[in-house]
PDB file of C-alpha atoms in Angstrom:
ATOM      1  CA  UNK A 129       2.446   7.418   3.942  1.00 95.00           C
ATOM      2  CA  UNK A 130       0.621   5.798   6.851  1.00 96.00           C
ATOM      3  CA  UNK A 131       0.100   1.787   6.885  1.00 96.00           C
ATOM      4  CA  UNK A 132      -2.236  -0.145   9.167  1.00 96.00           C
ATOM      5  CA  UNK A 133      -2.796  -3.760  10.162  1.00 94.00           C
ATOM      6  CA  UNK A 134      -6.223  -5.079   8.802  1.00 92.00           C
ATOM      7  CA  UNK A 135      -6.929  -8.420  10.565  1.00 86.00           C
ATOM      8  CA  UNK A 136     -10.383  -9.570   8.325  1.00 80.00           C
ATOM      9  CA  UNK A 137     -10.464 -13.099   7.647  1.00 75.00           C
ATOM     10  CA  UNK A 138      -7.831 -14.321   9.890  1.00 77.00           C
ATOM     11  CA  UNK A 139      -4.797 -12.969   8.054  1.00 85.00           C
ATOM     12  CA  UNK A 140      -3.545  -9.747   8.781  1.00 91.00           C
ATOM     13  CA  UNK A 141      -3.007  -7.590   5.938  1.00 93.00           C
ATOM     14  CA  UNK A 142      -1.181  -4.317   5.423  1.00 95.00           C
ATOM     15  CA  UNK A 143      -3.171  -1.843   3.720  1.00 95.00           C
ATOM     16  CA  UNK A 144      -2.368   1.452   2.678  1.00 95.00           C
ATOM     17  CA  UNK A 145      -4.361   4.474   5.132  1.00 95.00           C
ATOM     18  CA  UNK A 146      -4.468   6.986   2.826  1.00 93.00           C
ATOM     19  CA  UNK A 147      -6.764   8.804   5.043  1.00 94.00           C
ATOM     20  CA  UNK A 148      -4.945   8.297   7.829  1.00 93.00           C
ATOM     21  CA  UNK A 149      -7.803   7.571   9.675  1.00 93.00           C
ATOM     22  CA  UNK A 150      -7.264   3.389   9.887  1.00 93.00           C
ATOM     23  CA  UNK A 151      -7.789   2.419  13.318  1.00 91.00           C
ATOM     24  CA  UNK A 152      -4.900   0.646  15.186  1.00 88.00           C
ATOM     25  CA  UNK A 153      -1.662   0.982  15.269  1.00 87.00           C
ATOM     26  CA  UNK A 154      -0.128   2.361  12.296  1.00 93.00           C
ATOM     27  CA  UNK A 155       3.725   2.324  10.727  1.00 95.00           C
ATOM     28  CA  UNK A 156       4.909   5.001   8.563  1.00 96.00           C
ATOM     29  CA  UNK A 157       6.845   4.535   5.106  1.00 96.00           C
ATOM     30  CA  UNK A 158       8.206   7.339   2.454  1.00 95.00           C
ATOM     31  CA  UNK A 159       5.690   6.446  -0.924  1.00 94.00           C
ATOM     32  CA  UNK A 160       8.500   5.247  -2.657  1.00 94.00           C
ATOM     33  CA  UNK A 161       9.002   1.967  -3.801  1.00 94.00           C
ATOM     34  CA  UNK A 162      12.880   1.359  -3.451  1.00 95.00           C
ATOM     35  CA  UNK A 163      11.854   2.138   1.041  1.00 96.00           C
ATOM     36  CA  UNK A 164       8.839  -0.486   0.950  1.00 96.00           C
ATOM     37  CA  UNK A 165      11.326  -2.996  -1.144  1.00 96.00           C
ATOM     38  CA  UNK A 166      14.119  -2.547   2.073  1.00 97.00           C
ATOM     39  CA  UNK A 167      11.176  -2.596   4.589  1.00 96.00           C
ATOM     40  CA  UNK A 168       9.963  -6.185   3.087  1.00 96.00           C
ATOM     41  CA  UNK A 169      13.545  -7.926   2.852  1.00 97.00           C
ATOM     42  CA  UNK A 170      14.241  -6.429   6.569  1.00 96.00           C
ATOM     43  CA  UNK A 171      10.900  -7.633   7.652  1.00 94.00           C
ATOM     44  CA  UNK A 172       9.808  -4.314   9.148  1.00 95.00           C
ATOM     45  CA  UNK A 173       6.175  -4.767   9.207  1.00 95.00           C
ATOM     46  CA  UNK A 174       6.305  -7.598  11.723  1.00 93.00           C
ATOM     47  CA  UNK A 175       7.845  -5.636  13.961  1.00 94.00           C
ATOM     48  CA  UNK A 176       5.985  -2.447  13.294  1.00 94.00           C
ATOM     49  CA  UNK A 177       2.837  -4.145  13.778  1.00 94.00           C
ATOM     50  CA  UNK A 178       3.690  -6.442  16.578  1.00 93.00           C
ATOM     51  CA  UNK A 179       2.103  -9.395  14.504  1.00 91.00           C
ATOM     52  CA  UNK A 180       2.615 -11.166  11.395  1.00 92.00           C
ATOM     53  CA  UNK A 181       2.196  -8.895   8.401  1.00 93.00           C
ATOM     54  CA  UNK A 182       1.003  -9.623   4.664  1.00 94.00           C
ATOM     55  CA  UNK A 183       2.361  -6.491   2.763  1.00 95.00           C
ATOM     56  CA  UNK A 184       0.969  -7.929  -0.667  1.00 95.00           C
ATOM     57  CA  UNK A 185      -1.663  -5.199  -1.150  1.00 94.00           C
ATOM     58  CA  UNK A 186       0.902  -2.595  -0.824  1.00 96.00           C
ATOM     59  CA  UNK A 187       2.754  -3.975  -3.452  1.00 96.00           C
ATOM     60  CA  UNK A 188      -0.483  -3.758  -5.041  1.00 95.00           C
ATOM     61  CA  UNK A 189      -0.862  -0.372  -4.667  1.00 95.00           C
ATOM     62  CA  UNK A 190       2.699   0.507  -5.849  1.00 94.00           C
ATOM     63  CA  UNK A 191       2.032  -1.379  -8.920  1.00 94.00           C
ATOM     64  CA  UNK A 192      -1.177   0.438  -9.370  1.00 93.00           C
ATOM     65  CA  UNK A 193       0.888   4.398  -8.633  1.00 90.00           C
ATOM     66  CA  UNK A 194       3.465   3.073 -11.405  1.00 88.00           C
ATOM     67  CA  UNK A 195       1.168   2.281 -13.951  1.00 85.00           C
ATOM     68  CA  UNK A 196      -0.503   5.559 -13.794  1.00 77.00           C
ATOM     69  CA  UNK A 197      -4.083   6.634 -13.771  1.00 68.00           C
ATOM     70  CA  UNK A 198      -6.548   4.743 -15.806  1.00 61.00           C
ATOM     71  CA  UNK A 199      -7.162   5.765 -19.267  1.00 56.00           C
ATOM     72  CA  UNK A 200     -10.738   6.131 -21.031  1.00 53.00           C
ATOM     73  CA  UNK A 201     -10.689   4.356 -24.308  1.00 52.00           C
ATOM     74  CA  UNK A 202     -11.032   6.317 -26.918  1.00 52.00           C
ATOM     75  CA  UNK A 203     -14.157   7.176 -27.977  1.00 52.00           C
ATOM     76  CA  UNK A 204     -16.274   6.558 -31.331  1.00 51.00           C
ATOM     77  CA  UNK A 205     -16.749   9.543 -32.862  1.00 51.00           C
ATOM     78  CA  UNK A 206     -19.715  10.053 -35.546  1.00 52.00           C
ATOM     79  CA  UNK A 207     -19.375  10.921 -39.120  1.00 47.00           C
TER      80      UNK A 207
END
């Protein structure tokens, strides 16, 4: 999966490109959990992005793909 550097607000941020269509420069990371775990304790994004890197929001994002997709609540049903 393709990561860029988002740089809103003064912090930069890695978010997830799932369009790959992020401008910037861009990393690249297999969509598995146990790689971005490696990448964060060998601080990988810093160098990948030349810059400091917060890679909270793709830990958000692998939270979100392990919980699953959102489920509707069941619905009330006349009698």
């Amino acid at each position: 999966m393709r990561l860029a550097l988002d740089s809103g607000d003064g912090m930069n941020a890695v978010l997830v490109d799932e369009s790959r269509r992020m401008s910037g420069r861009g990393a690249w990371l297999h969509p598995d959990a146990a790689c971005f775990a490696t990448a964060v304790k060998r601080r990988a994004f810093g160098r990948a992005f030349r810059a400091q890197a917060d890679p909270s929001a793709v830990a958000q994002w692998f939270e979100a793909q392990e919980a699953g997709p959102a489920r509707n609540p069941p619905r009330n049903r006349p009698t």
